[in-house]
Tab-separated table of C-alpha atoms in Angstrom:
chain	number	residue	atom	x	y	z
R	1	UNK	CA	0.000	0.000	0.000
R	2	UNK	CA	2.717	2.472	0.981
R	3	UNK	CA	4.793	2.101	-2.262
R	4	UNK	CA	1.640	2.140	-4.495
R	5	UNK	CA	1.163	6.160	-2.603
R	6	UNK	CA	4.736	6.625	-3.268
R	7	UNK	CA	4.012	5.481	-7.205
R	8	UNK	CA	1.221	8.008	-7.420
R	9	UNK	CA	3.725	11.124	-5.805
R	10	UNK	CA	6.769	10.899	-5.126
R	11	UNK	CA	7.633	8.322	-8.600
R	12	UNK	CA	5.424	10.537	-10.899
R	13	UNK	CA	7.254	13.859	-9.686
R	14	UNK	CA	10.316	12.448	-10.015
R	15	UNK	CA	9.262	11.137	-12.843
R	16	UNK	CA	8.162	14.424	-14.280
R	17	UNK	CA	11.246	16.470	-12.756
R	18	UNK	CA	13.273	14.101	-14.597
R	19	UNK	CA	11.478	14.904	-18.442
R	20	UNK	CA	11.592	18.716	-17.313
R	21	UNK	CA	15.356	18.806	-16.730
R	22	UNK	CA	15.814	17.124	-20.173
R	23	UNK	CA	13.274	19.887	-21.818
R	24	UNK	CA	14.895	22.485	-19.722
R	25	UNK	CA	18.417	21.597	-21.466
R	26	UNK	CA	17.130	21.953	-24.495
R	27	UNK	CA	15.912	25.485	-23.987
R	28	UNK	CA	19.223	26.428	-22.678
R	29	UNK	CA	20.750	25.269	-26.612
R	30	UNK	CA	18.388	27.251	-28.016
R	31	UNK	CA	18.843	30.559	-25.463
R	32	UNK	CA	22.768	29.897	-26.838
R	33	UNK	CA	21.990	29.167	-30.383
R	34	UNK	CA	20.076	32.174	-30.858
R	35	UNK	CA	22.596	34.439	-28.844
R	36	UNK	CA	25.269	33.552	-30.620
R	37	UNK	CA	23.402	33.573	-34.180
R	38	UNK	CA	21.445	36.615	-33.411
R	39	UNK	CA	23.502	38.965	-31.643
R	40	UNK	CA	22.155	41.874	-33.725
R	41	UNK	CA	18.406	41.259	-33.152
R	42	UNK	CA	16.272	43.560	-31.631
R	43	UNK	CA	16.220	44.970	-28.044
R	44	UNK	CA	12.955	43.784	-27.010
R	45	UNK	CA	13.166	40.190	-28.785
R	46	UNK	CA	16.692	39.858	-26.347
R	47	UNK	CA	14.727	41.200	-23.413
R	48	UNK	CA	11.866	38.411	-23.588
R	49	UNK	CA	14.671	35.824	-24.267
R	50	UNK	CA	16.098	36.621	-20.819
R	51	UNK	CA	12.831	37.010	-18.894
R	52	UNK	CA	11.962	33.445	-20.432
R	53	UNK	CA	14.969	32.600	-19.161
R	54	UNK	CA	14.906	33.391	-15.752
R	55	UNK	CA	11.447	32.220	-15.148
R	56	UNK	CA	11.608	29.129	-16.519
R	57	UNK	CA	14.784	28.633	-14.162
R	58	UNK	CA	13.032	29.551	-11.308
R	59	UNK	CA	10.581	26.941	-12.854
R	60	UNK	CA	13.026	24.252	-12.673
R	61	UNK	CA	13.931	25.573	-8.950
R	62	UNK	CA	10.731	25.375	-7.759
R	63	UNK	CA	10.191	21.847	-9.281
R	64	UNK	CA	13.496	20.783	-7.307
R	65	UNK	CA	12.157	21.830	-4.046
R	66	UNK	CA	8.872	19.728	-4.509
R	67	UNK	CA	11.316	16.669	-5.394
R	68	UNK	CA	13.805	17.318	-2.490
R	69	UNK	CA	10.307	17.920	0.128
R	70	UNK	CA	9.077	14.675	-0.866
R	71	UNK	CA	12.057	12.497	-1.481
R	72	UNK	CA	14.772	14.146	0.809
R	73	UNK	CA	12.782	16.338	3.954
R	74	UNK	CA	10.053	13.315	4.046
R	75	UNK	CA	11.973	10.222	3.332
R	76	UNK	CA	10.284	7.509	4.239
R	77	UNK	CA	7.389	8.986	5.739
R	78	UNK	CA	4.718	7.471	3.930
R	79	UNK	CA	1.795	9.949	5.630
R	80	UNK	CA	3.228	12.618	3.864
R	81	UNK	CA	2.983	11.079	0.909
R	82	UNK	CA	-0.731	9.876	1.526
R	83	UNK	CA	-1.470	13.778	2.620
R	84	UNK	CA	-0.233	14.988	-0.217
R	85	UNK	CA	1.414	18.468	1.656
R	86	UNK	CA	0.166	21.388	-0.378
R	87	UNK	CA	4.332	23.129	-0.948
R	88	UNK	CA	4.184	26.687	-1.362
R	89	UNK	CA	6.737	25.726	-4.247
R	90	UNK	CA	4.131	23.804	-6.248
R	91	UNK	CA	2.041	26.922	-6.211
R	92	UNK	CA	4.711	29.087	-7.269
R	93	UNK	CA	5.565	26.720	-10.046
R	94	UNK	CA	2.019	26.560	-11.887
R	95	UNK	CA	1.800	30.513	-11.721
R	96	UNK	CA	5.174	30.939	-13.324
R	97	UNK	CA	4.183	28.261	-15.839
R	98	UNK	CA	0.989	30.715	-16.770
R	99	UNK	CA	3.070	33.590	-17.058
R	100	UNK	CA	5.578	31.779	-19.692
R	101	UNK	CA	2.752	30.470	-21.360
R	102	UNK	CA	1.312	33.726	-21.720
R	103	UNK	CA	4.270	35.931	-22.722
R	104	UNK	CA	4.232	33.229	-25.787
R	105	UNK	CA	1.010	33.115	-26.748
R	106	UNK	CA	1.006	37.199	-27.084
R	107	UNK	CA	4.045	37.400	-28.874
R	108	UNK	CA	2.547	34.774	-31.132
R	109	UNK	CA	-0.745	36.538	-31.251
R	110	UNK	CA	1.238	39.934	-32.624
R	111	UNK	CA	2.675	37.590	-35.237
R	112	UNK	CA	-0.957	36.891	-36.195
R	113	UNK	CA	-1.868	40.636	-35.784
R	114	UNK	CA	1.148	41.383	-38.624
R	115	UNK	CA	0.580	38.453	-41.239
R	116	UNK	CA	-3.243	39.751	-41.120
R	117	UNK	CA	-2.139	42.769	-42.074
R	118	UNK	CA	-3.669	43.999	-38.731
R	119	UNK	CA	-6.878	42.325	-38.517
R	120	UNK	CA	-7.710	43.568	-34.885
R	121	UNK	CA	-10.730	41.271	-34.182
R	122	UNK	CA	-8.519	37.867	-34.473
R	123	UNK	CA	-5.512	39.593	-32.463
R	124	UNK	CA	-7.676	40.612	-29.781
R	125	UNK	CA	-9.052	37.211	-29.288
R	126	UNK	CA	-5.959	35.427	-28.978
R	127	UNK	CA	-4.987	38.202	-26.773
R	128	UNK	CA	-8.247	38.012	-25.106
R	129	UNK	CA	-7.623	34.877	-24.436
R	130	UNK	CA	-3.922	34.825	-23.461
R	131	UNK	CA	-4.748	37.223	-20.871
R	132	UNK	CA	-7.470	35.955	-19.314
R	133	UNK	CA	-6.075	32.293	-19.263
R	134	UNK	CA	-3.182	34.237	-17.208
R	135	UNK	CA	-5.936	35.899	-15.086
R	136	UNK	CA	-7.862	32.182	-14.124
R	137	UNK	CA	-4.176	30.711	-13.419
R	138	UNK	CA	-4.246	33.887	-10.835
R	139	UNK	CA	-6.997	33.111	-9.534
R	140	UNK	CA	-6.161	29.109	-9.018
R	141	UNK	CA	-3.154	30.073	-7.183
R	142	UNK	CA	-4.810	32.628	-4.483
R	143	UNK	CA	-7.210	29.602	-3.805
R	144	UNK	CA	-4.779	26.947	-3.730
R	145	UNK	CA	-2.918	28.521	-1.135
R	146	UNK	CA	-6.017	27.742	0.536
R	147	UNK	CA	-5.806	23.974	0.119
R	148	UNK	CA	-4.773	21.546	2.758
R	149	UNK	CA	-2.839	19.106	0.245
R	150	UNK	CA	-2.079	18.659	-3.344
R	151	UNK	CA	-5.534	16.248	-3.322
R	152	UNK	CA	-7.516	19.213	-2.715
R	153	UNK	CA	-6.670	21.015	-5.851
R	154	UNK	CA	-9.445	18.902	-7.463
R	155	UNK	CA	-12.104	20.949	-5.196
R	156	UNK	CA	-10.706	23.650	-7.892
R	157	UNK	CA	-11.704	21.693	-10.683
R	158	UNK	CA	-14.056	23.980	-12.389
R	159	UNK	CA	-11.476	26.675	-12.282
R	160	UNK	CA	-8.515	24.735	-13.881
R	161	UNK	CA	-10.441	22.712	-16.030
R	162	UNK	CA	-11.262	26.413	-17.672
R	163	UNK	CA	-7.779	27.799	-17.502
R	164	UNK	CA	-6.549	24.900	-19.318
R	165	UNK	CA	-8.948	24.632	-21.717
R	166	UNK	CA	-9.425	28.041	-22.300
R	167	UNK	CA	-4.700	27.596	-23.182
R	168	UNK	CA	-6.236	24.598	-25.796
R	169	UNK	CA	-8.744	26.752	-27.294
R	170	UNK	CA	-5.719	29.846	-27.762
R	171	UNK	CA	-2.987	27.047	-28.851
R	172	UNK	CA	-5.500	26.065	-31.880
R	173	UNK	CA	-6.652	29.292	-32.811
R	174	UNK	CA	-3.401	31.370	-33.080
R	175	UNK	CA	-2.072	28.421	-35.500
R	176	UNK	CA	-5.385	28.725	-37.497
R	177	UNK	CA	-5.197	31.635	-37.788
R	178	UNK	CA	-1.596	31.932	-39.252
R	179	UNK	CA	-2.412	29.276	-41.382
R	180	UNK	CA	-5.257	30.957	-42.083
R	181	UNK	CA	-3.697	34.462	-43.256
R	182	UNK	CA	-0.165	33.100	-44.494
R	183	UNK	CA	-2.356	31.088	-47.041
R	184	UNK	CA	-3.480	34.329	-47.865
R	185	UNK	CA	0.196	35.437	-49.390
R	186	UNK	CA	0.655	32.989	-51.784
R	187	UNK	CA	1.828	34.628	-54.851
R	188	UNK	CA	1.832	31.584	-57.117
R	189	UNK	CA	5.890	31.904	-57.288
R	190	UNK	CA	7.339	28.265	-56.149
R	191	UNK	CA	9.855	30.030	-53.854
R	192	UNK	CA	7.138	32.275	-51.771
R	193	UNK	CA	4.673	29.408	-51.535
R	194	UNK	CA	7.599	27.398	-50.523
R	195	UNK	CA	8.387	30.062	-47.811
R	196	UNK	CA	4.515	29.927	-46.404
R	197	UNK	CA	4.500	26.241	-46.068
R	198	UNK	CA	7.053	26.278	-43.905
R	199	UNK	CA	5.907	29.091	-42.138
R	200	UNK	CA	2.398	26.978	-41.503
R	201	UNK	CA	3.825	23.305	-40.582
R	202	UNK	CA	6.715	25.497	-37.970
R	203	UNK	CA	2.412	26.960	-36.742
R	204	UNK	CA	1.077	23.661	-36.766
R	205	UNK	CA	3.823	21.611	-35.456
R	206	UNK	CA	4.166	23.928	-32.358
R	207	UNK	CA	0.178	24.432	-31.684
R	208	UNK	CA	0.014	20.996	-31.715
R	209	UNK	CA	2.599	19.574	-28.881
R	210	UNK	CA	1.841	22.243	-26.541
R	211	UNK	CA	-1.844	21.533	-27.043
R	212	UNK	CA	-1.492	18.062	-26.860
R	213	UNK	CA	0.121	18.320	-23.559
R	214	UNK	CA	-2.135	20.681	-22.461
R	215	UNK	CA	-5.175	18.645	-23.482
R	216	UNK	CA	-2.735	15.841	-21.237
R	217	UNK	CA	-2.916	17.678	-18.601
R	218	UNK	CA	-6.517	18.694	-18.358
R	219	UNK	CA	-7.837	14.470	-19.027
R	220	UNK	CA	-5.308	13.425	-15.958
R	221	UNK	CA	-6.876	16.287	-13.974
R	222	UNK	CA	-10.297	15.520	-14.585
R	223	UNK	CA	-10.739	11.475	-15.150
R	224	UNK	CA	-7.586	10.022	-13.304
R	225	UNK	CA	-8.046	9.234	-9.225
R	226	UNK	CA	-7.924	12.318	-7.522
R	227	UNK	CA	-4.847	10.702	-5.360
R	228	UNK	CA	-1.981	10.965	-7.183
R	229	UNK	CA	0.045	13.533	-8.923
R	230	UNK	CA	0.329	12.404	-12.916
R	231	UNK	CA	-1.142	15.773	-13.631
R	232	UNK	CA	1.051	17.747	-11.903
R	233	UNK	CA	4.011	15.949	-13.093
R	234	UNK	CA	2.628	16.324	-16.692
R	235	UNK	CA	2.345	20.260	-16.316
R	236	UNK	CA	6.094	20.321	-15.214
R	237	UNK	CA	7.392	20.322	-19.053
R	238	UNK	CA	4.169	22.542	-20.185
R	239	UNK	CA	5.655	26.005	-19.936
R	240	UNK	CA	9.223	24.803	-20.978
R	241	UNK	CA	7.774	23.218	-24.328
R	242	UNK	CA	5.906	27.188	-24.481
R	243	UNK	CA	9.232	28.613	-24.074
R	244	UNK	CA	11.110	25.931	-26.718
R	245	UNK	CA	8.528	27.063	-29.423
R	246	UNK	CA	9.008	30.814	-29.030
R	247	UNK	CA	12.739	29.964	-29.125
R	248	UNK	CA	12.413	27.977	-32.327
R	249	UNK	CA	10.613	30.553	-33.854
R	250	UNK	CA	13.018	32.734	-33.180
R	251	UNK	CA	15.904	30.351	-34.269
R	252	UNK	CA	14.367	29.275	-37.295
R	253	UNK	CA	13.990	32.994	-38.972
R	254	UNK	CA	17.593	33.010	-40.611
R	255	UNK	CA	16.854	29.064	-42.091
R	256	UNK	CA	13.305	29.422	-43.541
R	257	UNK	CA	13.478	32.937	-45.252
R	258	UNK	CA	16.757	31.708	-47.220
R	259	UNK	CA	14.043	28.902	-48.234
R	260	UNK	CA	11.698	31.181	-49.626
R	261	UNK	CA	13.641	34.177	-50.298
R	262	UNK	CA	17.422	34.432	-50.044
R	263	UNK	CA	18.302	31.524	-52.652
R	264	UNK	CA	16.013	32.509	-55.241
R	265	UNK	CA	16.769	31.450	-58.760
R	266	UNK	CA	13.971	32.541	-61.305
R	267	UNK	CA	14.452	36.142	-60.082
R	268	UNK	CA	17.213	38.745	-59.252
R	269	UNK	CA	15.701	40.192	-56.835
R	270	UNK	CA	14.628	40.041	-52.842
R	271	UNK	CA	10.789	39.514	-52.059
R	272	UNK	CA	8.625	39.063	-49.270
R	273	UNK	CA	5.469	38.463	-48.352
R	274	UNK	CA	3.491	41.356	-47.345
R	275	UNK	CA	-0.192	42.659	-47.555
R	276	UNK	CA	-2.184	39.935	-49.504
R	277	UNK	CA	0.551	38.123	-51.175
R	278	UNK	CA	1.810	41.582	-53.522
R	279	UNK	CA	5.606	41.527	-54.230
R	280	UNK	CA	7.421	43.966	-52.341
R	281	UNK	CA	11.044	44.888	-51.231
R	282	UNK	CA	12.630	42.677	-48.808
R	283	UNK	CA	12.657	44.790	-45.936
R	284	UNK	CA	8.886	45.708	-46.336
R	285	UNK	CA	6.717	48.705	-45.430
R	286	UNK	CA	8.330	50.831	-43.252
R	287	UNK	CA	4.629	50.939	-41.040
R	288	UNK	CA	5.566	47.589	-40.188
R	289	UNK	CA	8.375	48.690	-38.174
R	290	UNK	CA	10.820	45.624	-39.677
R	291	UNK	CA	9.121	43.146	-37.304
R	292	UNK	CA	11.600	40.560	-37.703
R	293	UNK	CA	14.441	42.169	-39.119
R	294	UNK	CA	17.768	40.524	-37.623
R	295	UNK	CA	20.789	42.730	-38.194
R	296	UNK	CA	24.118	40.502	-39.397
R	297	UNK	CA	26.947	39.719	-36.351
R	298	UNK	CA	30.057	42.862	-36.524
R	299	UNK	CA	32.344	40.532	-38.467
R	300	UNK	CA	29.605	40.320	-41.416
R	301	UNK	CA	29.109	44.228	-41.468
R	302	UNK	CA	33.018	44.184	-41.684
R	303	UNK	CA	32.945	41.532	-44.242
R	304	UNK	CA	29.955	43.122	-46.347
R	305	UNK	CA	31.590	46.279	-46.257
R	306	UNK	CA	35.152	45.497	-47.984
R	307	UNK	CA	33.231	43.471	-50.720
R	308	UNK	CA	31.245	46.095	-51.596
R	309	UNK	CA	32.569	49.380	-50.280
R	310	UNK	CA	29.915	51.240	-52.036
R	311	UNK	CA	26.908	49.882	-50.303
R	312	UNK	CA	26.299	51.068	-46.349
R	313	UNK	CA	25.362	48.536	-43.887
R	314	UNK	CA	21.901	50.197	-43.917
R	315	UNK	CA	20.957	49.400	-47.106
R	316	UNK	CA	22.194	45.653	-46.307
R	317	UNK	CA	19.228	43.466	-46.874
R	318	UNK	CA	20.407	39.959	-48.234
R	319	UNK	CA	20.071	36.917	-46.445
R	320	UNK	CA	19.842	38.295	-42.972
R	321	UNK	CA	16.813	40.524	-43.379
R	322	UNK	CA	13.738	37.627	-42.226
R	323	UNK	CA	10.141	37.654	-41.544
């Protein structure tokens, strides 16, 4: 009887700790790959890098103080384990989840809100629903502190059960909706449809595993024994696999627009895809604000600049200038 309890805790959050620390590592290659690839990208895309960062290593903290309470303060103490101690840690840990989750989904959402050429109604929802997905996690924490033991969380089943569903609901929306308005820009040109189905599986492919998980998380919750901790240990990687796709996205700028853009053969020169699938410059409307533009490392400016002495760094817009 005692080691079936310890199965259900202790084993699944160790269990779970174990997966996170593997996802966690592979955020940290991609914080390095796009540091060192990307040193010249913009102020505010570096900024959320680090806050991701920081949070989601605080994540992993608080995880590791839920493993060492059960398996280190409590060893062999199997009433703990059949109580189920509410740890202020485990708290702590599903808010900070909510907030990665949400700084994703909005930057993802202002990627909708520019390939729609600025349809407000579809950017508010998603944002809509980022938010307020943040503002039911809120809630669930000020009433879990509440709660006598991990067990009890399922008195807060309505609540969660709507927080995660309403992160599903955003998760298959926001890569509709891409989907949706990069279909938009084809221009019939191989190379730019190229470009947009890559830009729509990198949509799918990410909406997909986090809203699998999610959709994981939110079955264990609801039909699995309310004595055990499968759910919790499931939600450990949740935020982390948040934070890998806004990382990828990031990452993947440089490789997909010399797919659709930079290696072009039928034409000499740059396009993109802008407003409704018209040719236009590579750098695109200057309303636009260069969303994605990625400046090239000091050694390339160097580099660019004795090839071609006649051409300023400013008016460099090859195979570094992305979507």
């Amino acid at each position: 009887m005692a080691s079936s309890i310890i199965d259900r805790t202790l084993g699944a959050v160790f269990i779970g700790f174990a997966i996170a620390c593997s996802v966690y590592g592979v955020l940290l290659a991609q914080i390095f790959s796009y540091f060192r690839n990307y040193p010249g990208d913009k102020l505010i895309f570096k900024f959320l890098v680090v806050i991701i960062l920081l949070l989601e290593t605080v994540d992993q903290c608080f995880i590791g103080h839920l493993v060492y309470y059960y398996g280190i303060t409590n060893y062999l103490n199997p009433i703990t384990f059949a109580k189920a101690n509410m740890t202020w840690s485990l708290i702590l840990q599903l808010t900070v989840g909510a907030i990665v989750g949400a700084i994703v989904k909005v930057y993802l959402g202002f990627r909708v809100w520019r390939f729609s050429d600025r349809n407000l109604w579809v950017t508010g929802l998603i944002l809509l629903l980022a938010l307020g997905q943040l503002g039911l996690a809120s809630a669930f924490t000020v009433q879990a502190f509440k709660l006598p033991s991990i067990f009890s969380v399922h008195q807060l089943q309505t609540l969660g059960t709507i927080s995660l569903g309403v992160g599903v609901c955003t998760d298959i929306i926001t890569a509709g909706a891409l989907c949706f308005f990069l279909n938009r820009l084809r221009t019939g040109l191989r190379s730019s449809d190229s470009l947009v189905n890559s830009l729509c599986n990198y949509a799918i492919n990410t909406g997909v595993l986090t809203s699998t998980v999610s959709v994981t998380v939110l079955l264990l919750y609801n039909v699995a024994p309310s004595n055990n901790l499968y759910f919790v240990a499931t939600y450990f990687i949740l935020s982390k696999l948040y934070a890998i796709s806004f990382m990828a996205t990031l990452n993947t700028r440089r490789n997909i627009k010399g797919r659709g853009t930079d290696h072009q053969g039928e034409t000499t020169n740059h396009t993109n895809l802008f407003h409704l699938g018209t040719r236009m410059p590579s750098m695109g409307p200057r309303d636009l604000e260069q969303w994605d533009k990625v400046d090239p490392p000091f050694f390339a400016q160097q580099t660019y600049s004795q090839e071609s002495p006649e051409n300023s760094f400013h008016n460099y817009d090859g195979k570094f200038t992305v979507l």
